[in-house]
XYZ file of C-alpha atoms in Angstrom:
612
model
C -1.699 1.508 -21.123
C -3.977 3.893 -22.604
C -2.341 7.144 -22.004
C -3.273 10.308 -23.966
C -1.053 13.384 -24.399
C -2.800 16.800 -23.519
C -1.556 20.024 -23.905
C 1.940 21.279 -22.538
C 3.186 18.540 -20.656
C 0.349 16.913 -19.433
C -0.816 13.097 -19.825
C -4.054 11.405 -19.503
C -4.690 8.036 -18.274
C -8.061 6.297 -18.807
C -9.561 2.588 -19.700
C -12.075 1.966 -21.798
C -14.731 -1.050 -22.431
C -15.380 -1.330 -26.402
C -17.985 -4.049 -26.266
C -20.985 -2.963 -28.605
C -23.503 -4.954 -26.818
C -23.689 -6.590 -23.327
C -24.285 -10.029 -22.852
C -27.138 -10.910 -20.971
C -26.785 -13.251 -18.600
C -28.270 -14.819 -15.193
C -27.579 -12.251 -12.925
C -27.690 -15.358 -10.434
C -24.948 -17.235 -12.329
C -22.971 -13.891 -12.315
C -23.249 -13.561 -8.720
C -21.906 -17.378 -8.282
C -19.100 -16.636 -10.869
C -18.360 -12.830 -9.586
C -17.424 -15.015 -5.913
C -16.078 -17.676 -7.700
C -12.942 -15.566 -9.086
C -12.726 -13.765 -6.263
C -12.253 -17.205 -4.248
C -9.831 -18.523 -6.957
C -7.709 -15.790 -6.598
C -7.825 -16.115 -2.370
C -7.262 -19.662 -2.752
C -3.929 -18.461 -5.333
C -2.802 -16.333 -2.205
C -3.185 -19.546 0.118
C -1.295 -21.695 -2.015
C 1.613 -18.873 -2.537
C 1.523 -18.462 1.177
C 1.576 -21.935 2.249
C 5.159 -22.493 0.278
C 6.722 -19.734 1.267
C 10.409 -19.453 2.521
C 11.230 -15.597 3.915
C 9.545 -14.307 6.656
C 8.520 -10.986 4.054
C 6.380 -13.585 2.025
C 5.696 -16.129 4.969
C 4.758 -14.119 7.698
C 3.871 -10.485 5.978
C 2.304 -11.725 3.167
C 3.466 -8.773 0.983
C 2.120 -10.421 -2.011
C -0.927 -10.344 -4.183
C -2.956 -12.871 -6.555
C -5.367 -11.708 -9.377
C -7.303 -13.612 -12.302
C -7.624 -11.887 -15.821
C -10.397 -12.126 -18.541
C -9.023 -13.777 -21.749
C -8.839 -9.562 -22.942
C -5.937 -9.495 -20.362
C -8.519 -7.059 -17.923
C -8.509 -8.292 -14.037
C -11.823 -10.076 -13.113
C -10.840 -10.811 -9.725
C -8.261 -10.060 -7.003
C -8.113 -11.285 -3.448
C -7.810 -9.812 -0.398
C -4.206 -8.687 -0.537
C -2.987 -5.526 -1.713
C -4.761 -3.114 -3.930
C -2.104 -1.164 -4.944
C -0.213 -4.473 -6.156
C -3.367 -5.782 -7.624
C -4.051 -2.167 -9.507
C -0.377 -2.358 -10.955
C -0.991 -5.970 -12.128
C -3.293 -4.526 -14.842
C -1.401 -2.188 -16.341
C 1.704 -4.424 -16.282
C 0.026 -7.376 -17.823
C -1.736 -4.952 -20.514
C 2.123 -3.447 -21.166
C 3.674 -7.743 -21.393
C 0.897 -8.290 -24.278
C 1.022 -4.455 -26.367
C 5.020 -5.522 -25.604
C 4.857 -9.524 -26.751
C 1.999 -9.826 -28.778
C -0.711 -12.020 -28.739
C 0.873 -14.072 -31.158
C 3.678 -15.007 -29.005
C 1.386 -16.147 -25.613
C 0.873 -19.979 -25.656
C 0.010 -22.603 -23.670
C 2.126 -23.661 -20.783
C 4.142 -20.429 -20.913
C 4.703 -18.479 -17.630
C 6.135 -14.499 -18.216
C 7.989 -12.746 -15.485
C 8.391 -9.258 -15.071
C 9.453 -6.626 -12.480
C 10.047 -3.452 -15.037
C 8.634 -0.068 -14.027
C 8.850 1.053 -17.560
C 5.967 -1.554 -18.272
C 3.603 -0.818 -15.613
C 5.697 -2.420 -12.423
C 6.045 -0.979 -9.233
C 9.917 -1.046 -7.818
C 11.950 -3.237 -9.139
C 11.080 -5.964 -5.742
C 7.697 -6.479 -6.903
C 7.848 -9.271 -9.072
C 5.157 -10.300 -11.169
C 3.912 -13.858 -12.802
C 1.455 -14.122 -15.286
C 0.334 -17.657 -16.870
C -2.025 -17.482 -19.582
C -4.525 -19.769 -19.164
C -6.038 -22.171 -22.131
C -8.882 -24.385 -21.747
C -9.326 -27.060 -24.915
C -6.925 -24.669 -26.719
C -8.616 -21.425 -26.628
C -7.185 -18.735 -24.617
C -9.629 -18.165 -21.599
C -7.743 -15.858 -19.207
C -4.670 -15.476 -17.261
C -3.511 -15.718 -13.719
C -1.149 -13.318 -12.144
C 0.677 -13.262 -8.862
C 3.272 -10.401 -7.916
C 5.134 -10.660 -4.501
C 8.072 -8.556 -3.169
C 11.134 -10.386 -3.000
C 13.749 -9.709 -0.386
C 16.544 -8.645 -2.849
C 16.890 -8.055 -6.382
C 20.794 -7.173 -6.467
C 21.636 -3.757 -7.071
C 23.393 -0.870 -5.029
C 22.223 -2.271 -2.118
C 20.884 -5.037 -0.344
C 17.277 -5.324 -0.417
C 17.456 -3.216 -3.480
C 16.185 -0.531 -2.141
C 18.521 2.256 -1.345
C 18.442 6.012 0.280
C 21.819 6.800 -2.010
C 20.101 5.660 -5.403
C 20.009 7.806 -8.134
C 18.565 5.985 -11.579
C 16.971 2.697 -11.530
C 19.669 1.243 -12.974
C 20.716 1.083 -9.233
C 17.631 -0.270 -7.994
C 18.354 -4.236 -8.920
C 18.249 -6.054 -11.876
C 15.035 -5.515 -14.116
C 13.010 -8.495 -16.120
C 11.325 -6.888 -19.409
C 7.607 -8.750 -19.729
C 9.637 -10.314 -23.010
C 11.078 -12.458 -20.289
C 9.663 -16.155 -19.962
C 10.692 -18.162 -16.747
C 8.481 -21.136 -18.675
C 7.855 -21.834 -21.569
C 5.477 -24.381 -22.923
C 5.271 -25.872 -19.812
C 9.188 -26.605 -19.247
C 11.349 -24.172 -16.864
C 13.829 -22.188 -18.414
C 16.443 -22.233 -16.351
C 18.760 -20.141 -18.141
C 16.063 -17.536 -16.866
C 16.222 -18.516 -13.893
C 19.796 -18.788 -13.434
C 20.359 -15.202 -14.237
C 17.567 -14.435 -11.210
C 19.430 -16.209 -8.687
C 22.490 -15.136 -9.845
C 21.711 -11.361 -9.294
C 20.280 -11.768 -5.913
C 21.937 -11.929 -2.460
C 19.661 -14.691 -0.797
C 19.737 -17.420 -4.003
C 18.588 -20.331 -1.597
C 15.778 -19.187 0.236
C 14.120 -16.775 -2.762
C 14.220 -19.413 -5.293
C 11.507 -21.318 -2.790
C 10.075 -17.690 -2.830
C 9.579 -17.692 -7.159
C 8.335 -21.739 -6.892
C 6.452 -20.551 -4.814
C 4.911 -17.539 -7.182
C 4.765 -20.624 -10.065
C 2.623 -22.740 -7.629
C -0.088 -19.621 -7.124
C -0.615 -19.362 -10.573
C -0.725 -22.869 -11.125
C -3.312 -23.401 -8.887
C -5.274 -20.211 -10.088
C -4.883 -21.579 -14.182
C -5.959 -25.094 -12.767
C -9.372 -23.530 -10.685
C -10.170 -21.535 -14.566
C -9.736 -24.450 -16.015
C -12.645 -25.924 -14.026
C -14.760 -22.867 -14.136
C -14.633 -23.463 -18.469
C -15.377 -26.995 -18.241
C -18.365 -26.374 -16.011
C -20.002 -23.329 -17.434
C -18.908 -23.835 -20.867
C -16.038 -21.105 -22.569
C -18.881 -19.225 -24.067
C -20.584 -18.464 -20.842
C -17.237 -17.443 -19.000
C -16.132 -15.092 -21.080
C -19.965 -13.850 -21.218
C -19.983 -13.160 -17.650
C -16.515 -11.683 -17.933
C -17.827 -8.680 -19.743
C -20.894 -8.547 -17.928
C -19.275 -8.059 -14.873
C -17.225 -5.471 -16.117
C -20.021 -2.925 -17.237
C -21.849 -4.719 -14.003
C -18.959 -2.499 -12.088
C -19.102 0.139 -14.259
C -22.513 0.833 -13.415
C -21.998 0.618 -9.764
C -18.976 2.535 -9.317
C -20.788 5.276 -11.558
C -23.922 5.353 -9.499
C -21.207 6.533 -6.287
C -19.737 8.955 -7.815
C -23.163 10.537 -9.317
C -24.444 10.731 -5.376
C -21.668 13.112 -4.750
C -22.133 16.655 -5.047
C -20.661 18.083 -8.565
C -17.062 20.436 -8.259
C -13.712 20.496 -7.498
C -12.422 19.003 -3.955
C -8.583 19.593 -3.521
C -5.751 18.432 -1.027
C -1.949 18.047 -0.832
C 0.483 16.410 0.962
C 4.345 16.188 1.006
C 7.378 13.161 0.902
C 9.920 13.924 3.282
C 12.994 14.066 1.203
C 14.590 12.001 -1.129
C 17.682 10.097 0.066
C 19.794 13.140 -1.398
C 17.869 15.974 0.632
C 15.684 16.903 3.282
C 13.404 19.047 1.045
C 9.555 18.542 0.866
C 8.429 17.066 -2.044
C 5.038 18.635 -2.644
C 2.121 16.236 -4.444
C -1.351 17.791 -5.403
C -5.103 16.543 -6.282
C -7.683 18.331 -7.430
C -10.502 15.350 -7.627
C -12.983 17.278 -10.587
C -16.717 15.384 -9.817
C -18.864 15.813 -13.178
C -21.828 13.897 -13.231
C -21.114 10.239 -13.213
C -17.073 10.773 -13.943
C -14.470 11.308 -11.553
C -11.052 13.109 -12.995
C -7.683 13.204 -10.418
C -5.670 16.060 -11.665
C -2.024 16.041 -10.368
C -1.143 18.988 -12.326
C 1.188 21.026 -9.768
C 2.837 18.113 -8.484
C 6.776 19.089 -7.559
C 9.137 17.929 -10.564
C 10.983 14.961 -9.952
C 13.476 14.234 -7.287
C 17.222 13.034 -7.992
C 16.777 9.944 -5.211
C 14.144 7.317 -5.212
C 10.429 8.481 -4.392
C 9.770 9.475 -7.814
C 6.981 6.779 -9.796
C 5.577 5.674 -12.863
C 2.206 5.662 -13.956
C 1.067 2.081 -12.730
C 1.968 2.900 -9.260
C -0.258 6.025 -9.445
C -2.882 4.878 -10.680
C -3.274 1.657 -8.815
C -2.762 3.647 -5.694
C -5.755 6.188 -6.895
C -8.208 3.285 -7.726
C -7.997 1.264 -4.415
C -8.547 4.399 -2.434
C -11.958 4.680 -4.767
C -12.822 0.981 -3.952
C -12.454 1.731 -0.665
C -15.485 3.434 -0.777
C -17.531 0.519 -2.563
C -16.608 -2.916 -0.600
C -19.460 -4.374 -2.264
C -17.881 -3.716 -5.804
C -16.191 -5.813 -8.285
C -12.877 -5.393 -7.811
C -12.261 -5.369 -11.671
C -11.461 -3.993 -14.754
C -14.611 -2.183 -15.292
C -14.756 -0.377 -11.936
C -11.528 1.401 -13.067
C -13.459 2.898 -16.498
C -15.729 5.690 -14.646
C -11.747 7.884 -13.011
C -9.018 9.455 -15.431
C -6.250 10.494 -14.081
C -4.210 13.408 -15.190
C -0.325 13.868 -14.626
C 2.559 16.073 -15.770
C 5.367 14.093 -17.689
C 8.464 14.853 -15.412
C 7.097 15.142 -12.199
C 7.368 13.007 -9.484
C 4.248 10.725 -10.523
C 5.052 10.994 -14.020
C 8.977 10.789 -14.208
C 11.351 10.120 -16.976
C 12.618 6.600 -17.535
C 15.723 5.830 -15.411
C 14.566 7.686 -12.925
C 15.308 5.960 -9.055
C 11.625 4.267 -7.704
C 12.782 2.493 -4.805
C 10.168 4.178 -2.777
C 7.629 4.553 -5.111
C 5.025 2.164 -3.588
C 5.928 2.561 0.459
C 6.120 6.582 0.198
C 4.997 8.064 -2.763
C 2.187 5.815 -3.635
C 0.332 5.639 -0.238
C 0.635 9.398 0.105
C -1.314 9.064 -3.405
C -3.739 6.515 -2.121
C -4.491 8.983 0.998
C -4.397 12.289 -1.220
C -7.197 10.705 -3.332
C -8.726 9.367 -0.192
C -8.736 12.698 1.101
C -10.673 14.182 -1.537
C -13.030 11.338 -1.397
C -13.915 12.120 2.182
C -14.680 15.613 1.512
C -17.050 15.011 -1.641
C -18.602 12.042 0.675
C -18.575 12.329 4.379
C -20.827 9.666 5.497
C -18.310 6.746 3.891
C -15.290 9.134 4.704
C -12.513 9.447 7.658
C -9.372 11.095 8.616
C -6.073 10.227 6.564
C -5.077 7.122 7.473
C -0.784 6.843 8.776
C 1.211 8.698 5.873
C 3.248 5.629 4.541
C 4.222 2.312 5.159
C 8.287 2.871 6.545
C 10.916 0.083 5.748
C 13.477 -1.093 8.063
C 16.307 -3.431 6.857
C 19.195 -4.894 9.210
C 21.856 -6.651 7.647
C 25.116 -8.344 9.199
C 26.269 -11.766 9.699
C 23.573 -14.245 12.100
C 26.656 -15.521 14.560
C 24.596 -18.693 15.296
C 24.896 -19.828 11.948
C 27.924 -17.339 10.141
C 25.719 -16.822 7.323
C 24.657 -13.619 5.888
C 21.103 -12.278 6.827
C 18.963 -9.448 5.553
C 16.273 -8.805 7.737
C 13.029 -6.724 7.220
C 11.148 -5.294 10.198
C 7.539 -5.244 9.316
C 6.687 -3.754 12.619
C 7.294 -0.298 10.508
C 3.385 -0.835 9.000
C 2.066 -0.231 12.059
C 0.454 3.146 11.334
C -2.695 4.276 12.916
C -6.067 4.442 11.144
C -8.055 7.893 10.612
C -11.320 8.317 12.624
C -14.682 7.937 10.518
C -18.102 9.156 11.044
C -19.331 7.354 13.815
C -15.991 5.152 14.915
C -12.896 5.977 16.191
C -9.841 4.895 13.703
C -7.648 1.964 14.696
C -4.511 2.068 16.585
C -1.636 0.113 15.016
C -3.712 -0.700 11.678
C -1.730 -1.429 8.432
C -2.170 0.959 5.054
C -5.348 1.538 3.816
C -3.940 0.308 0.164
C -1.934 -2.467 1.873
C -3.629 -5.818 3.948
C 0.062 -7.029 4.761
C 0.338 -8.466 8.503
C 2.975 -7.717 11.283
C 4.428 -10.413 12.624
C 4.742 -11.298 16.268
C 8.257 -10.362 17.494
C 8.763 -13.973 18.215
C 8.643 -14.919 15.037
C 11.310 -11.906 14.008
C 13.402 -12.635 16.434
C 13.549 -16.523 15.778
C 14.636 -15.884 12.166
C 17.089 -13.488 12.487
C 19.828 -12.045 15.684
C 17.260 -9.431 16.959
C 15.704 -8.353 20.323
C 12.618 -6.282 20.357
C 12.746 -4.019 24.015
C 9.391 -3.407 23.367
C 6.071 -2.957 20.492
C 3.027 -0.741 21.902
C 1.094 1.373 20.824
C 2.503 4.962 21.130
C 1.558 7.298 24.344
C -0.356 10.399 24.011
C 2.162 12.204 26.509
C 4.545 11.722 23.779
C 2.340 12.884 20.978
C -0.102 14.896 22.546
C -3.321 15.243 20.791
C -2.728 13.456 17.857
C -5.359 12.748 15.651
C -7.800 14.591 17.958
C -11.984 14.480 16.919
C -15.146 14.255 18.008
C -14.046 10.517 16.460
C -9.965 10.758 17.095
C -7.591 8.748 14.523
C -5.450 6.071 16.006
C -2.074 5.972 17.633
C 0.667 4.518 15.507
C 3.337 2.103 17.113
C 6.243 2.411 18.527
C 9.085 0.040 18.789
C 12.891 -0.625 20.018
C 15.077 -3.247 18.633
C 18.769 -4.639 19.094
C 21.031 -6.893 17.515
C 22.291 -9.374 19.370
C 25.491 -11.046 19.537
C 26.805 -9.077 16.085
C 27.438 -5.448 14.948
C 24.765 -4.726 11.971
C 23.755 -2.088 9.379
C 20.588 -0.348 9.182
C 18.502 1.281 6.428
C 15.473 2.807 6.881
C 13.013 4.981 4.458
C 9.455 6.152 5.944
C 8.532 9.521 5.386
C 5.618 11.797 7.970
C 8.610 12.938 9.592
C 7.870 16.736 9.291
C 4.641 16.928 7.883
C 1.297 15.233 10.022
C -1.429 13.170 7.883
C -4.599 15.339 7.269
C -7.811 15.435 9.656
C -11.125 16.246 8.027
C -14.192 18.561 8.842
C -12.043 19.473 11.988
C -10.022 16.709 13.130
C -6.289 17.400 14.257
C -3.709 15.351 11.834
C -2.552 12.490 13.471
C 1.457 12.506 15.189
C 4.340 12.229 12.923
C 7.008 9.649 12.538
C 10.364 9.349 14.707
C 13.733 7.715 14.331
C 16.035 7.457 16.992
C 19.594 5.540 18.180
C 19.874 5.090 21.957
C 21.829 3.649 24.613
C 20.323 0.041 25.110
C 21.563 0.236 28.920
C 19.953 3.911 30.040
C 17.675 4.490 27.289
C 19.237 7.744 26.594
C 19.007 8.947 22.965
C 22.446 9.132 21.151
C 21.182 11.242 18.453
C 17.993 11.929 16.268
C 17.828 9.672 13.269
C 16.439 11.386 9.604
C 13.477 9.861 7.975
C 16.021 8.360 5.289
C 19.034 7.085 5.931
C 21.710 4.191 5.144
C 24.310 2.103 6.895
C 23.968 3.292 10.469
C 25.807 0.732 12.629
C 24.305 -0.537 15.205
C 26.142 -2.323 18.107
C 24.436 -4.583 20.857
C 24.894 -2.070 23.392
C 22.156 0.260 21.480
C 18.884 0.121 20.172
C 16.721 1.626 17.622
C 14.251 3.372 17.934
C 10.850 3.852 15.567
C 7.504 5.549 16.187
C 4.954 5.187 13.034
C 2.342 7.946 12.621
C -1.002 8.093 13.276
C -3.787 8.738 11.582
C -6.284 11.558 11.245
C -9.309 12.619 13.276
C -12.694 13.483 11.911
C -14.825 16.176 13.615
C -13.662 19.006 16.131
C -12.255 17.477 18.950
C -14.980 19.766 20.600
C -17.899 17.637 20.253
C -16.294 14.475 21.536
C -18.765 13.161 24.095
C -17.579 13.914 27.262
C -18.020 10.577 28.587
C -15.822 8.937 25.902
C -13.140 11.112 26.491
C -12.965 9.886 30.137
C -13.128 6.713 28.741
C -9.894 7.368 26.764
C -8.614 8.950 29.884
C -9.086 6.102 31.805
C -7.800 3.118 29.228
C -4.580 5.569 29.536
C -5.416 6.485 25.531
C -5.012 9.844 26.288
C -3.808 11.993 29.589
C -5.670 14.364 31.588
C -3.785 17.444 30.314
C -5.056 16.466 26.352
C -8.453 15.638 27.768
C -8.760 19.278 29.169
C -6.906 21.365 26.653
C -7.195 19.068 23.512
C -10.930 18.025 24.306
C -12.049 20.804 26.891
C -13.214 17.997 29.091
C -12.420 18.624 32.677
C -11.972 15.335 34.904
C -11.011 14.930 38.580
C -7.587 13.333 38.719
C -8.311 11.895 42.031
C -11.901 10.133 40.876
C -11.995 10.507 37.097
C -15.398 12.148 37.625
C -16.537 14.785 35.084
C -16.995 18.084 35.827
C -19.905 18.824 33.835
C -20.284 22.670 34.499
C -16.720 23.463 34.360
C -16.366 21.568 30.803
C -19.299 23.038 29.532
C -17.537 26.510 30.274
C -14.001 25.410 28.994
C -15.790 24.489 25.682
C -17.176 27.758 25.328
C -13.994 29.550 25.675
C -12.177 27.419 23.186
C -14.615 27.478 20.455
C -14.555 31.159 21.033
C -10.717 31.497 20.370
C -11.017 29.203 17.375
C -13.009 31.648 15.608
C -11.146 34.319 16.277
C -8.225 32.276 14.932
């Protein structure tokens, strides 16, 4: 990756296009081609998801696809996650600076999961088959999915106690090819299954990596024989500077200076301590420049990350703002980002990552997002839930006696910040992050679980959160049991102690909870950290979650009065928020406004705001 050392210990990122001219070409061909990789790499995603064995892969669809130009720069990504898709780049431009261009051929297929290169924890696992077409190298398809284990201190690979990556699972250097020229290695993959604790079911998961990029080499392959090499690799670069030019143009509408937010991580699996992360987002002319400068130093457990999580999480909050965009290469060339070597979005190698995707990255995505919101409030919104929280169960399934490690993906359930004219959703996944919750059927037909309950959670429980004149979304809330065995429970989320932000008034949506209780009375045993590993929990108890919710936009003062009866009524909020959250007075006993009264209540609360 391009990274350039500034002074003290501060390090630039940037990408660059170094084509002297532009091809012309038919911007109508371009358009055809443009949707053409973007289909490829959807119909990649369909064929990974179609072969799937664990429920993480099957039913979540925590994976991504991309295509790559024959430069090694993504063309075209599908509609899974960004922040995956982001990383891909900088991991695929770290396998060939690493291998050499020399060393790709035909018929090979590299595997990698190595932070140090550009990869995100060591789960993510990433494919990339460089694809020929009448022996000339014409691009590359990647695929990178999260497996459920990759060895290590714990299962899952992904621990609270961890301390170095050397902890976090075993690592695959981009050196590492699982084929090569055409034939499997399976010395290669022998050491994979050997180092994982669910051999049967994740080897169908990596076949079923191999058969995305298959398919995705096969559907280049077609484009080059249609359109002629030539002409595909033409469009290639036009599309970059294409995206260039369109990202630019955004970023030119918004007014010139420095916008600035920061957020915290709960703790680090050793500690409770804050771990503070700041943005100052520096809009000059067409250029955008996220300076993390400030950031806290790294932390001894595993939120700290590496540069391709950061930046991946920085550029899809960007694209956020242009759905019409090429999601490529060439969108990424108008942002630098700047970082401090030894922080916690810079840290040394060997540092533990384990979280650096679920916490610290999304807490990037919505820091940038943040910014974004405040430079451009029409396409803006409150910050979306703080991070994506992981819950693992583990114990013996005693209707078959075999192991089981099981993944709750009810824990992406955050709630969505409210924009300019909508209110956000309830229950919505990650900005950064399209991956799915499954039905509780489906959870609870895999492994020896039994969900209470999954709503979305109640405003007498959270009072006011995410409060605007358009209010951010509830987050969900959940209770689950084992049943029939004793299991062990590890959780990570973060949001515990420190709301999401509102914008241009909006209250911060609620935090996240963790808590054990009796299964019988409902009674809570005791208050559960936002980190923790190993709790035991027996069938007579249940678990607890709530997921946070996301930001509102706008004082809750100018709410319509109307809506907010609305809200009363679809028991979204209670009577007591609508009066002293909203200043909307309603009749209990009709639900009928009181027009004059609220009118009056409004006055005295905007009073005592400004005097606050």
């Amino acid at each position: 990756m391009p990274v350039e050392r500034l002074e003290g210990n501060k390090e630039r990122y940037y990408c660059t296009l170094s084509h002297e001219t532009v091809p012309e070409v038919d911007p109508v061909l371009l358009e055809i081609v443009k949707n053409r990789l973007f289909a490829i790499a959807n119909e990649m995603g369909a064929a990974v998801h179609s072969t799937a064995h664990t429920p993480i892969f099957a039913e979540t669809k925590d994976f991504s696809c991309a295509v790559f130009d024959h430069e090694g720069h993504m063309v075209g990504m599908g509609e899974f996650l960004p922040g995956h898709q982001g990383a891909m780049q900088y991991h695929l431009e770290a396998l060939i600076d690493t291998v050499g261009w020399e060393n790709i051929h035909e018929g090979d297929i590299f595997m990698s999961n190595d932070a140090l290169y550009g990869g995100g924890h060591t789960p993510d696992l990433s494919l990339f088959h460089p694809v020929y077409f009448q022996g000339e190298l014409i691009g590359f398809a990647g695929c990178v999915v999260h497996h459920l284990d990759m060895g290590g201190i714990a299962p899952t690979s992904i621990s609270p106690r961890a301390t170095e990556l050397y902890q976090e699972g075993v690592r695959f250097p981009p050196t590492t090819k699982l084929f090569e020229g055409g034939k499997l290695r399976e010395d290669i993959l022998n050491i994979f299954l050997t180092n994982v604790r669910m051999p049967e079911p994740q080897r169908g998961d990596l076949m079923a990596q191999v058969h995305g990029v298959k398919v995705g080499a096969m559907r280049l392959q077609e484009l080059a024989a249609r359109y002629g090499v030539k002409t595909l690799k033409d469009i290639y670069i036009a599309l970059h500077h294409y995206a260039e030019a369109k990202v630019r143009s955004l970023i030119a509408a918004m007014p010139d200076g420095v916008y600035e937010g920061e957020d915290f991580v709960d703790g680090d699996g050793q500690t409770d301590k804050s771990y503070r992360v700041k943005c100052a987002m520096i809009v000059r002319g067409d250029r955008l420049t996220f300076d993390f400068s400030g950031t806290d130093p790294q932390a001894k457990g595993f939120i700290n990350s590496r540069w391709g999580n950061v930046v991946a999480h920085s550029y899809s909050a960007l694209m956020a703002m242009l759905p019409d965009c090429p999601k490529c290469y060439g969108s990424m060339v108008p942002m630098d980002l700047i970082t401090e070597r030894g922080s916690l979005l810079n840290c040394n190698p060997g540092a533990a990552i384990g979280a650096c995707s679920t916490e610290t990255g999304h807490l990037v995505h919505n820091l940038v997002w943040y910014c974004l919101s405040l430079a451009n409030p029409d396409l803006g919104s409150g910050v979306w839930a703080g991070a994506w929280g992981f819950q693992f169960m583990f114990g013996t399934d005693p209707r078959t006696g075999k192991p089981f490690i099981a993944l709750l993906q009810s824990a992406g359930g955050g709630g969505g910040g409210g924009r300019k004219t909508l209110d956000g959703w309830p229950t919505a996944c990650q900005k950064c992050s399209n991956v799915t919750m499954p039905n509780i059927e489906i959870e609870e037909q895999y492994w020896p679980l039994l969900y209470r309950y999954r709503r979305i959670c109640k405003d007498e429980n959270f009072p006011g959160s995410g409060a605007g004149r358009r209010r951010g979304g509830m987050g969900v809330e959940y209770e689950v049991s084992p049943v029939g065995t004793v299991v062990e429970c590890t959780s990570l989320c973060t949001k515990f102690y420190t709301p999401v932000h509102g914008v241009f008034g909006g209250r911060g949506g609620h935090p996240a909870r963790a808590e054990l209780r009796d299964a019988r009375t409902g009674k809570t045993i005791k208050i559960l950290p936002s980190k923790f590993q190993g709790e035991k929990i027996t069938p007579d108890q249940t678990i607890y979650w709530a997921m946070t919710g996301g930001g509102g936009y706008g004082s809750p003062l100018e709410r319509e009065p109307w809506l907010v009866r609305e809200d009363v009524i679809d028991e979204y909020i209670t009577l007591e928020t609508a009066r002293n959250v909203y200043g909307v007075v309603i009749n209990p006993a009709t639900f009928e406004i009181d027009y004059k009264a609220t009118e009056k209540l409004r006055q005295k609360m905007k009073a005592q705001e400004q005097v606050l």
